[in-house]
XYZ file of C-alpha atoms in Angstrom:
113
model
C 25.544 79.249 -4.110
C 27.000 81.280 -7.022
C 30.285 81.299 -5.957
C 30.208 77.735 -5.075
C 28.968 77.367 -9.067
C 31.897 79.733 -9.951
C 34.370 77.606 -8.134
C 33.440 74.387 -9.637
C 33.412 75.857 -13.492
C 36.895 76.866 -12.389
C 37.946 73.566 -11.719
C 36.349 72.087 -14.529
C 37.939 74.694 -16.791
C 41.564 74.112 -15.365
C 40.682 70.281 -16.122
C 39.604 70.673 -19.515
C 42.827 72.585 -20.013
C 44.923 70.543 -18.692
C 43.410 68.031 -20.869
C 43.919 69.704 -23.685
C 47.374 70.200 -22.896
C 48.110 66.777 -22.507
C 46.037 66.130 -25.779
C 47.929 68.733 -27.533
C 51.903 67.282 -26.338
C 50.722 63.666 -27.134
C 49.723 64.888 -31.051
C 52.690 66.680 -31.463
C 54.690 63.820 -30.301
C 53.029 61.800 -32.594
C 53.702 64.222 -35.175
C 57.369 64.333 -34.642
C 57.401 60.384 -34.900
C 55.276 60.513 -38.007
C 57.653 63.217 -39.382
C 61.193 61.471 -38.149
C 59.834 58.095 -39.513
C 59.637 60.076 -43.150
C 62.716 61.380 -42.778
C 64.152 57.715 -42.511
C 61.799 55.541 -44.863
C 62.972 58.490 -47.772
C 66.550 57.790 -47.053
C 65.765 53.833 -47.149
C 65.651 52.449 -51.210
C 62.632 50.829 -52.761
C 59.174 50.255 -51.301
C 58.145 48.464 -48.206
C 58.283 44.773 -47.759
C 54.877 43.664 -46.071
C 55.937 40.580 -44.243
C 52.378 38.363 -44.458
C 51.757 35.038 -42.299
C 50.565 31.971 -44.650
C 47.275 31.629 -45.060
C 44.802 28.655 -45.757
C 43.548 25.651 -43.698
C 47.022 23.732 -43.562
C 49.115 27.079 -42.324
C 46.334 26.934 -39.706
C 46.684 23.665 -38.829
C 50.767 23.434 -38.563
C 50.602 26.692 -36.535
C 47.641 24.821 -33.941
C 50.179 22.038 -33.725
C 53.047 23.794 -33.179
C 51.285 26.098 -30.740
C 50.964 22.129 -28.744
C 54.200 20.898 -28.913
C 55.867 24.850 -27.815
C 52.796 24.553 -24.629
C 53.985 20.241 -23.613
C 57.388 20.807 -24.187
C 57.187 23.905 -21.981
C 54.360 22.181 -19.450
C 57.349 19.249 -18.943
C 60.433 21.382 -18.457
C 58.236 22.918 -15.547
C 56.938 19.807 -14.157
C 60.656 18.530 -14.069
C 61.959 22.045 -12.547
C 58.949 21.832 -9.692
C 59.968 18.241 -9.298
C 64.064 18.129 -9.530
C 65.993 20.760 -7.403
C 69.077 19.524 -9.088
C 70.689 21.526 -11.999
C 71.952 18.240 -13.928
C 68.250 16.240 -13.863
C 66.778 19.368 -14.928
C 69.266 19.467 -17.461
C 68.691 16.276 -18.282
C 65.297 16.575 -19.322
C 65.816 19.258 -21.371
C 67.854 17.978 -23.681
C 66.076 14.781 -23.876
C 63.104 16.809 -24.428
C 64.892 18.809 -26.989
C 65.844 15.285 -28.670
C 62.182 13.905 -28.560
C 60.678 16.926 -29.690
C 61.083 15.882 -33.658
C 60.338 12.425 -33.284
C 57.053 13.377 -31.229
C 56.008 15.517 -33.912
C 56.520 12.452 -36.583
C 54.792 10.235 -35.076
C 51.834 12.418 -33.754
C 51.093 14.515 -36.336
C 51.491 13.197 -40.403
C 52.406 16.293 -42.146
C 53.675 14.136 -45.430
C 50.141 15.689 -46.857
């Protein structure tokens, strides 16, 4: 029974080290991409630019609706790619979709406010 116990500590020990191991080359990988980042944001000039998404109910709402038209436009072009084997219909509909695109959005959604 002991030597049983013995052999499983030493397989639990070998995986906690080799744990560790792997623990130990993902930090110092980490800290050699921490470190070579430095290096290059001293050589860059000034400070960093945070690039921030508008906010607010109408930035909401103009990203919901453009989230729709990006999902039907993309919804038709596969309908007409499922439906039409040939290269020119499918082209077809593309550009008319590219053309209708705009004057959907005019009429569907009144962004004059």
């Amino acid at each position: 029974m002991s030597k049983e116990r013995a052999r499983r500590r030493a397989e639990r020990e070998a995986e906690q080290a080799r744990q560790a191991a792997l623990r130990a080359e993902r930090e110092a990988r980490l800290a050699r991409r921490r470190e070579r980042r430095g290096r290059v944001a001293a050589l860059l000039p000034g400070r960093p630019v945070r690039i921030a998404t508008q906010r607010g109910i109408k930035a909401r709402r103009r990203r919901a609706q453009n989230g729709v038209v990006v999902v039907l436009f993309l919804i038709v072009q596969t309908i007409a790619w499922i439906l039409w084997p040939e290269w020119p219909a499918r082209l077809g509909v593309f550009v008319v979709s590219l053309l209708l695109v705009p004057v959907a959005v005019t009429v569907a959604f009144d962004r004059r406010s």
